mmCIF file of C-alpha atoms and ligand atoms in Angstrom:
data_model
loop_
_atom_site.group_PDB
_atom_site.id
_atom_site.type_symbol
_atom_site.label_atom_id
_atom_site.label_comp_id
_atom_site.label_asym_id
_atom_site.label_seq_id
_atom_site.Cartn_x
_atom_site.Cartn_y
_atom_site.Cartn_z
ATOM 1 C CA UNK A 1245 -0.144 -0.023 0.106
ATOM 2 C CA UNK A 1246 1.319 3.528 -0.896
ATOM 3 C CA UNK A 1247 2.323 5.476 2.217
ATOM 4 C CA UNK A 1248 -0.235 8.793 2.349
ATOM 5 C CA UNK A 1249 1.227 11.476 0.705
ATOM 6 C CA UNK A 1250 1.931 14.712 3.125
ATOM 7 C CA UNK A 1251 0.224 17.771 1.851
ATOM 8 C CA UNK A 1252 2.816 20.222 0.848
ATOM 9 C CA UNK A 1253 2.454 23.854 2.139
ATOM 10 C CA UNK A 1254 1.638 25.652 -1.184
ATOM 11 C CA UNK A 1255 3.387 28.936 -1.714
ATOM 12 C CA UNK A 1256 1.597 32.172 -1.437
ATOM 13 C CA UNK A 1257 0.916 32.451 -5.375
ATOM 14 C CA UNK A 1258 0.470 28.805 -5.699
ATOM 15 C CA UNK A 1259 -2.222 28.532 -3.276
ATOM 16 C CA UNK A 1260 -3.993 31.439 -4.869
ATOM 17 C CA UNK A 1261 -4.955 29.369 -7.607
ATOM 18 C CA UNK A 1262 -6.833 26.539 -5.699
ATOM 19 C CA UNK A 1263 -8.068 28.763 -2.660
ATOM 20 C CA UNK A 1264 -7.940 32.140 -0.934
ATOM 21 C CA UNK A 1265 -4.824 33.273 0.222
ATOM 22 C CA UNK A 1266 -4.802 33.288 4.113
ATOM 23 C CA UNK A 1267 -2.811 35.096 6.881
ATOM 24 C CA UNK A 1268 -0.926 32.069 7.306
ATOM 25 C CA UNK A 1269 0.408 32.160 3.656
ATOM 26 C CA UNK A 1270 1.770 35.520 4.451
ATOM 27 C CA UNK A 1271 3.482 34.436 7.611
ATOM 28 C CA UNK A 1272 4.940 31.508 5.639
ATOM 29 C CA UNK A 1273 5.913 33.964 2.807
ATOM 30 C CA UNK A 1274 7.963 35.980 5.387
ATOM 31 C CA UNK A 1275 9.842 32.919 6.541
ATOM 32 C CA UNK A 1276 10.919 31.945 2.957
ATOM 33 C CA UNK A 1277 11.873 35.767 2.306
ATOM 34 C CA UNK A 1278 9.187 35.687 -0.417
ATOM 35 C CA UNK A 1279 7.981 39.309 -1.087
ATOM 36 C CA UNK A 1280 4.321 40.290 -2.146
ATOM 37 C CA UNK A 1281 2.365 42.917 -3.452
ATOM 38 C CA UNK A 1282 -0.842 44.254 -1.780
ATOM 39 C CA UNK A 1283 -3.212 46.936 -3.573
ATOM 40 C CA UNK A 1284 -6.361 48.762 -3.040
ATOM 41 C CA UNK A 1285 -9.711 48.022 -4.739
ATOM 42 C CA UNK A 1286 -13.098 49.550 -4.116
ATOM 43 C CA UNK A 1287 -15.350 47.640 -6.906
ATOM 44 C CA UNK A 1288 -15.671 44.448 -8.462
ATOM 45 C CA UNK A 1289 -14.478 44.976 -11.726
ATOM 46 C CA UNK A 1290 -11.006 46.136 -10.834
ATOM 47 C CA UNK A 1291 -10.568 43.787 -7.924
ATOM 48 C CA UNK A 1292 -11.367 40.786 -10.503
ATOM 49 C CA UNK A 1293 -8.580 42.539 -12.518
ATOM 50 C CA UNK A 1294 -6.062 42.465 -9.585
ATOM 51 C CA UNK A 1295 -7.219 39.057 -8.637
ATOM 52 C CA UNK A 1296 -6.756 37.618 -11.960
ATOM 53 C CA UNK A 1297 -3.210 39.290 -12.052
ATOM 54 C CA UNK A 1298 -2.379 37.132 -9.035
ATOM 55 C CA UNK A 1299 -2.310 40.084 -6.533
ATOM 56 C CA UNK A 1300 -2.551 38.041 -3.335
ATOM 57 C CA UNK A 1301 -3.957 40.620 -0.938
ATOM 58 C CA UNK A 1302 -6.552 43.344 -1.668
ATOM 59 C CA UNK A 1303 -7.283 46.138 0.604
ATOM 60 C CA UNK A 1304 -10.633 47.913 0.577
ATOM 61 C CA UNK A 1305 -8.775 51.190 2.003
ATOM 62 C CA UNK A 1306 -10.509 53.995 3.621
ATOM 63 C CA UNK A 1307 -8.641 55.831 0.995
ATOM 64 C CA UNK A 1308 -12.010 55.545 -0.754
ATOM 65 C CA UNK A 1309 -13.004 58.550 1.097
ATOM 66 C CA UNK A 1310 -10.725 60.173 -1.117
ATOM 67 C CA UNK A 1311 -10.617 58.177 -4.651
ATOM 68 C CA UNK A 1312 -14.541 56.990 -4.454
ATOM 69 C CA UNK A 1313 -16.292 59.532 -2.218
ATOM 70 C CA UNK A 1314 -14.195 62.963 -2.947
ATOM 71 C CA UNK A 1315 -13.474 63.840 0.434
ATOM 72 C CA UNK A 1316 -10.190 65.458 1.203
ATOM 73 C CA UNK A 1317 -9.187 63.083 4.057
ATOM 74 C CA UNK A 1318 -10.141 59.659 5.475
ATOM 75 C CA UNK A 1319 -11.899 61.298 8.477
ATOM 76 C CA UNK A 1320 -15.395 61.271 7.070
ATOM 77 C CA UNK A 1321 -15.806 58.029 5.645
ATOM 78 C CA UNK A 1322 -18.121 55.456 7.680
ATOM 79 C CA UNK A 1323 -18.854 51.897 8.150
ATOM 80 C CA UNK A 1324 -21.833 52.242 5.940
ATOM 81 C CA UNK A 1325 -19.807 53.680 3.171
ATOM 82 C CA UNK A 1326 -17.256 51.078 3.217
ATOM 83 C CA UNK A 1327 -19.323 47.841 3.563
ATOM 84 C CA UNK A 1328 -20.860 48.011 0.152
ATOM 85 C CA UNK A 1329 -17.474 48.558 -1.569
ATOM 86 C CA UNK A 1330 -15.911 45.640 0.595
ATOM 87 C CA UNK A 1331 -19.180 43.434 -0.410
ATOM 88 C CA UNK A 1332 -18.424 44.163 -4.297
ATOM 89 C CA UNK A 1333 -14.499 43.616 -3.780
ATOM 90 C CA UNK A 1334 -15.263 40.218 -2.111
ATOM 91 C CA UNK A 1335 -17.852 39.036 -4.821
ATOM 92 C CA UNK A 1336 -15.536 40.197 -7.745
ATOM 93 C CA UNK A 1337 -12.457 37.860 -6.499
ATOM 94 C CA UNK A 1338 -11.665 34.244 -5.819
ATOM 95 C CA UNK A 1339 -8.164 33.912 -4.635
ATOM 96 C CA UNK A 1340 -7.082 37.167 -2.840
ATOM 97 C CA UNK A 1341 -7.309 37.519 0.764
ATOM 98 C CA UNK A 1342 -9.561 40.698 1.390
ATOM 99 C CA UNK A 1343 -8.821 43.214 3.888
ATOM 100 C CA UNK A 1344 -11.130 45.811 5.080
ATOM 101 C CA UNK A 1345 -10.118 49.081 6.402
ATOM 102 C CA UNK A 1346 -11.982 50.066 9.764
ATOM 103 C CA UNK A 1347 -12.881 53.726 9.524
ATOM 104 C CA UNK A 1348 -12.235 56.478 11.822
ATOM 105 C CA UNK A 1349 -14.443 56.216 14.910
ATOM 106 C CA UNK A 1350 -15.560 52.625 14.317
ATOM 107 C CA UNK A 1351 -12.916 50.707 16.714
ATOM 108 C CA UNK A 1352 -11.255 53.529 18.932
ATOM 109 C CA UNK A 1353 -13.711 53.548 21.575
ATOM 110 C CA UNK A 1354 -13.173 50.087 22.934
ATOM 111 C CA UNK A 1355 -13.172 46.606 22.317
ATOM 112 C CA UNK A 1356 -16.964 46.143 21.956
ATOM 113 C CA UNK A 1357 -17.013 48.604 19.208
ATOM 114 C CA UNK A 1358 -14.393 47.092 17.426
ATOM 115 C CA UNK A 1359 -15.840 43.536 17.669
ATOM 116 C CA UNK A 1360 -19.213 44.787 16.424
ATOM 117 C CA UNK A 1361 -17.628 46.744 13.428
ATOM 118 C CA UNK A 1362 -15.010 44.023 12.646
ATOM 119 C CA UNK A 1363 -17.908 41.297 12.774
ATOM 120 C CA UNK A 1364 -19.983 43.336 10.172
ATOM 121 C CA UNK A 1365 -16.984 43.464 7.765
ATOM 122 C CA UNK A 1366 -16.612 39.712 7.949
ATOM 123 C CA UNK A 1367 -20.209 38.605 8.115
ATOM 124 C CA UNK A 1368 -21.947 41.107 5.848
ATOM 125 C CA UNK A 1369 -19.328 42.052 3.188
ATOM 126 C CA UNK A 1370 -17.041 38.975 3.040
ATOM 127 C CA UNK A 1371 -13.823 40.515 4.140
ATOM 128 C CA UNK A 1372 -11.100 37.971 5.647
ATOM 129 C CA UNK A 1373 -9.072 40.337 7.670
ATOM 130 C CA UNK A 1374 -9.478 43.988 9.090
ATOM 131 C CA UNK A 1375 -6.608 46.844 9.391
ATOM 132 C CA UNK A 1376 -6.691 49.525 11.892
ATOM 133 C CA UNK A 1377 -4.283 52.318 12.642
ATOM 134 C CA UNK A 1378 -2.245 52.713 15.727
ATOM 135 C CA UNK A 1379 -0.160 50.949 18.289
ATOM 136 C CA UNK A 1380 -0.257 50.540 22.211
ATOM 137 C CA UNK A 1381 -3.589 52.634 22.485
ATOM 138 C CA UNK A 1382 -5.391 50.007 20.419
ATOM 139 C CA UNK A 1383 -3.775 46.908 22.041
ATOM 140 C CA UNK A 1384 -6.838 46.012 23.851
ATOM 141 C CA UNK A 1385 -8.977 46.206 20.550
ATOM 142 C CA UNK A 1386 -6.398 44.121 18.438
ATOM 143 C CA UNK A 1387 -6.112 41.589 20.985
ATOM 144 C CA UNK A 1388 -9.806 40.935 21.333
ATOM 145 C CA UNK A 1389 -10.311 40.844 17.460
ATOM 146 C CA UNK A 1390 -7.542 38.006 17.422
ATOM 147 C CA UNK A 1391 -9.122 36.190 20.228
ATOM 148 C CA UNK A 1392 -12.567 36.212 18.278
ATOM 149 C CA UNK A 1393 -11.035 35.002 15.240
ATOM 150 C CA UNK A 1394 -10.698 38.116 13.190
ATOM 151 C CA UNK A 1395 -7.289 38.503 11.590
ATOM 152 C CA UNK A 1396 -5.791 42.053 12.090
ATOM 153 C CA UNK A 1397 -3.464 44.239 10.254
ATOM 154 C CA UNK A 1398 -1.827 47.133 11.960
ATOM 155 C CA UNK A 1399 -0.842 50.376 10.541
ATOM 156 C CA UNK A 1400 1.943 52.644 11.951
ATOM 157 C CA UNK A 1401 3.939 55.563 10.869
ATOM 158 C CA UNK A 1402 1.663 58.157 9.053
ATOM 159 C CA UNK A 1403 -1.715 57.112 10.289
ATOM 160 C CA UNK A 1404 -3.970 59.278 7.961
ATOM 161 C CA UNK A 1405 -6.928 59.021 10.566
ATOM 162 C CA UNK A 1406 -4.641 60.642 12.900
ATOM 163 C CA UNK A 1407 -3.707 63.576 10.512
ATOM 164 C CA UNK A 1408 -5.199 66.429 12.604
ATOM 165 C CA UNK A 1409 -2.881 65.182 15.488
ATOM 166 C CA UNK A 1410 0.230 64.430 13.292
ATOM 167 C CA UNK A 1411 -0.375 68.072 11.861
ATOM 168 C CA UNK A 1412 -0.357 67.082 8.287
ATOM 169 C CA UNK A 1413 0.831 64.160 5.704
ATOM 170 C CA UNK A 1414 4.538 63.830 6.860
ATOM 171 C CA UNK A 1415 7.186 61.438 7.226
ATOM 172 C CA UNK A 1416 6.929 59.822 10.805
ATOM 173 C CA UNK A 1417 9.108 57.987 12.974
ATOM 174 C CA UNK A 1418 12.382 60.352 12.725
ATOM 175 C CA UNK A 1419 14.726 60.433 15.607
ATOM 176 C CA UNK A 1420 13.296 59.356 19.029
ATOM 177 C CA UNK A 1421 9.829 58.551 17.366
ATOM 178 C CA UNK A 1422 11.501 55.797 15.732
ATOM 179 C CA UNK A 1423 12.034 53.939 19.062
ATOM 180 C CA UNK A 1424 8.269 54.527 19.878
ATOM 181 C CA UNK A 1425 7.324 52.977 16.614
ATOM 182 C CA UNK A 1426 9.528 50.128 16.992
ATOM 183 C CA UNK A 1427 7.950 49.489 20.548
ATOM 184 C CA UNK A 1428 4.606 49.679 18.848
ATOM 185 C CA UNK A 1429 5.140 47.307 16.046
ATOM 186 C CA UNK A 1430 6.557 44.768 18.680
ATOM 187 C CA UNK A 1431 3.318 45.180 20.962
ATOM 188 C CA UNK A 1432 1.112 44.557 18.073
ATOM 189 C CA UNK A 1433 2.848 41.521 16.875
ATOM 190 C CA UNK A 1434 2.837 40.282 20.673
ATOM 191 C CA UNK A 1435 -0.779 40.322 20.868
ATOM 192 C CA UNK A 1436 -1.308 38.489 17.546
ATOM 193 C CA UNK A 1437 -1.584 41.016 14.641
ATOM 194 C CA UNK A 1438 -0.982 39.059 11.463
ATOM 195 C CA UNK A 1439 1.197 42.055 9.508
ATOM 196 C CA UNK A 1440 1.839 45.781 9.815
ATOM 197 C CA UNK A 1441 1.581 48.441 7.224
ATOM 198 C CA UNK A 1442 4.301 51.071 7.764
ATOM 199 C CA UNK A 1443 3.589 54.333 5.867
ATOM 200 C CA UNK A 1444 5.961 57.259 5.474
ATOM 201 C CA UNK A 1445 8.749 56.091 7.766
ATOM 202 C CA UNK A 1446 12.540 56.306 6.985
ATOM 203 C CA UNK A 1447 13.516 53.398 5.087
ATOM 204 C CA UNK A 1448 16.107 52.266 7.668
ATOM 205 C CA UNK A 1449 13.568 52.402 10.518
ATOM 206 C CA UNK A 1450 11.534 50.214 8.261
ATOM 207 C CA UNK A 1451 14.386 47.737 7.557
ATOM 208 C CA UNK A 1452 15.026 47.615 11.399
ATOM 209 C CA UNK A 1453 11.326 46.929 12.268
ATOM 210 C CA UNK A 1454 11.133 44.312 9.651
ATOM 211 C CA UNK A 1455 14.060 42.571 10.715
ATOM 212 C CA UNK A 1456 12.818 42.725 14.518
ATOM 213 C CA UNK A 1457 9.378 41.266 13.778
ATOM 214 C CA UNK A 1458 8.208 37.756 13.201
ATOM 215 C CA UNK A 1459 5.214 39.050 11.216
ATOM 216 C CA UNK A 1460 5.194 40.756 7.775
ATOM 217 C CA UNK A 1461 5.669 44.326 7.121
ATOM 218 C CA UNK A 1462 3.934 45.920 4.476
ATOM 219 C CA UNK A 1463 5.775 49.211 3.217
ATOM 220 C CA UNK A 1464 4.212 52.443 1.609
ATOM 221 C CA UNK A 1465 6.861 55.091 1.172
ATOM 222 C CA UNK A 1466 9.052 52.956 3.648
ATOM 223 C CA UNK A 1467 11.779 51.893 1.378
ATOM 224 C CA UNK A 1468 12.836 48.475 -0.138
ATOM 225 C CA UNK A 1469 13.443 46.408 2.824
ATOM 226 C CA UNK A 1470 9.620 45.652 4.003
ATOM 227 C CA UNK A 1471 8.123 41.994 3.386
ATOM 228 C CA UNK A 1472 5.477 43.434 0.996
ATOM 229 C CA UNK A 1473 4.419 46.696 -0.508
ATOM 230 C CA UNK A 1474 1.058 48.460 -1.065
ATOM 231 C CA UNK A 1475 -0.141 51.313 -3.024
ATOM 232 C CA UNK A 1476 -3.492 52.789 -3.940
ATOM 233 C CA UNK A 1477 -4.241 51.737 -7.372
ATOM 234 C CA UNK A 1478 -5.472 55.017 -8.861
ATOM 235 C CA UNK A 1479 -1.929 56.242 -8.034
ATOM 236 C CA UNK A 1480 -0.158 53.273 -9.607
ATOM 237 C CA UNK A 1481 -2.122 53.421 -12.508
ATOM 238 C CA UNK A 1482 -1.798 57.347 -12.882
ATOM 239 C CA UNK A 1483 -5.507 58.236 -12.233
ATOM 240 C CA UNK A 1484 -4.990 60.647 -9.550
ATOM 241 C CA UNK A 1485 -4.497 64.207 -10.313
ATOM 242 C CA UNK A 1486 -1.766 66.671 -9.146
ATOM 243 C CA UNK A 1487 1.761 66.047 -7.634
ATOM 244 C CA UNK A 1488 2.154 62.779 -6.089
ATOM 245 C CA UNK A 1489 4.498 61.773 -3.020
ATOM 246 C CA UNK A 1490 7.828 60.622 -4.141
ATOM 247 C CA UNK A 1491 7.110 56.914 -3.310
ATOM 248 C CA UNK A 1492 4.232 56.697 -5.961
ATOM 249 C CA UNK A 1493 5.368 55.178 -9.352
ATOM 250 C CA UNK A 1494 3.602 55.838 -12.327
ATOM 251 C CA UNK A 1495 3.021 52.423 -14.153
ATOM 252 C CA UNK A 1496 0.706 53.786 -16.393
ATOM 253 C CA UNK A 1497 -1.131 57.114 -17.460
ATOM 254 C CA UNK A 1498 -4.741 55.939 -17.269
ATOM 255 C CA UNK A 1499 -5.890 59.623 -16.828
ATOM 256 C CA UNK A 1500 -4.616 60.150 -20.714
ATOM 257 C CA UNK A 1501 -6.103 56.934 -21.719
ATOM 258 C CA UNK A 1502 -9.725 57.660 -20.385
ATOM 259 C CA UNK A 1503 -9.414 61.312 -21.309
ATOM 260 C CA UNK A 1504 -8.520 60.350 -25.080
ATOM 261 C CA UNK A 1505 -11.227 57.887 -25.052
ATOM 262 C CA UNK A 1506 -14.191 59.819 -23.935
ATOM 263 C CA UNK A 1507 -12.782 62.933 -25.940
ATOM 264 C CA UNK A 1508 -12.757 60.867 -29.144
ATOM 265 C CA UNK A 1509 -16.102 58.957 -28.493
ATOM 266 C CA UNK A 1510 -17.762 62.392 -27.618
ATOM 267 C CA UNK A 1511 -16.564 64.104 -30.794
ATOM 268 C CA UNK A 1512 -17.804 60.971 -32.825
ATOM 269 C CA UNK A 1513 -21.277 61.590 -31.301
ATOM 270 C CA UNK A 1514 -21.297 65.208 -32.252
ATOM 271 C CA UNK A 1515 -20.250 64.582 -35.900
ATOM 272 C CA UNK A 1516 -22.648 61.651 -36.125
ATOM 273 C CA UNK A 1517 -19.477 59.030 -36.937
ATOM 274 C CA UNK A 1518 -20.954 56.994 -33.858
ATOM 275 C CA UNK A 1519 -22.798 54.892 -33.992
ATOM 276 C CA UNK A 1520 -21.907 53.491 -37.523
ATOM 277 C CA UNK A 1521 -23.904 50.660 -39.099
ATOM 278 C CA UNK A 1522 -21.317 48.213 -37.515
ATOM 279 C CA UNK A 1523 -22.913 49.196 -33.947
ATOM 280 C CA UNK A 1524 -26.390 48.809 -34.949
ATOM 281 C CA UNK A 1525 -28.808 45.861 -35.055
ATOM 282 C CA UNK A 1526 -30.562 44.761 -38.062
HETATM 283 O O1 KIV I 2343 -6.432 53.399 2.908
HETATM 284 C C1 KIV I 2343 -5.567 52.785 2.454
HETATM 285 O O2 KIV I 2343 -5.578 52.849 0.915
HETATM 286 C C2 KIV I 2343 -4.334 52.699 3.041
HETATM 287 C C3 KIV I 2343 -3.147 52.248 2.341
HETATM 288 C C4 KIV I 2343 -2.516 53.508 1.746
HETATM 289 C C5 KIV I 2343 -2.192 51.621 3.256
HETATM 290 O O3 KIV I 2343 -4.331 52.554 4.319
#
């Protein structure tokens, strides 16, 4: 009789073809030294594109406040604004791990509030994990969420929900603040966070935190030594207007592509070229 074959632990991308990526896959990837990308999505169509492009983790970020709802910060967005977007992203994907950002004011007041909000994102929208901003001040919430079976991703450095305290969107963790950030990161890992986003911190600090933590770090404006990288997809693809922070690469100029498409179509409608006979039903 053949010996039973031990199931092999699939790699992050290998596993994504058969089943959803899980936070355990992210942990194993860190242990193998395998880097991975996380991208934002807010609707089913783009989420499906990213899923089919083998992006293993999709974040329904509260950046939706700006890129979907047109606010100038993440402060005003609510749970009711984000739930339908998360539901659409979950519906549009088959393989990626879906992370839902908990919006400002939906978890800070205590453990019960955090549990209520996070449960809604898992039960009503199909998210698999939640992301929360802050370090030691929200440890009880993180610990309780993990104890309840909800994977948590932390977020340190430039935490946009605290922009009014930070005094603007600026690099964080310089000088002595770096030690505080390191303590926050270690504390989050200790209470069971699955990963930590490091936003706008010096590259050397992000490298040190990454080397000190047993869990993956996900950088945005944090240099090249984090375990993963995250970007807002409209920034990556050149849809957002105006000057961008220096860490934002432009892999495409979708603003120009869309502008050309609608301008050409508009001209064709005006001069009667569209619709032609090939667009009409006999
Ligand atoms: O809301 C968001 O998109 C984020 C990422 C930029 C990390 O928090």
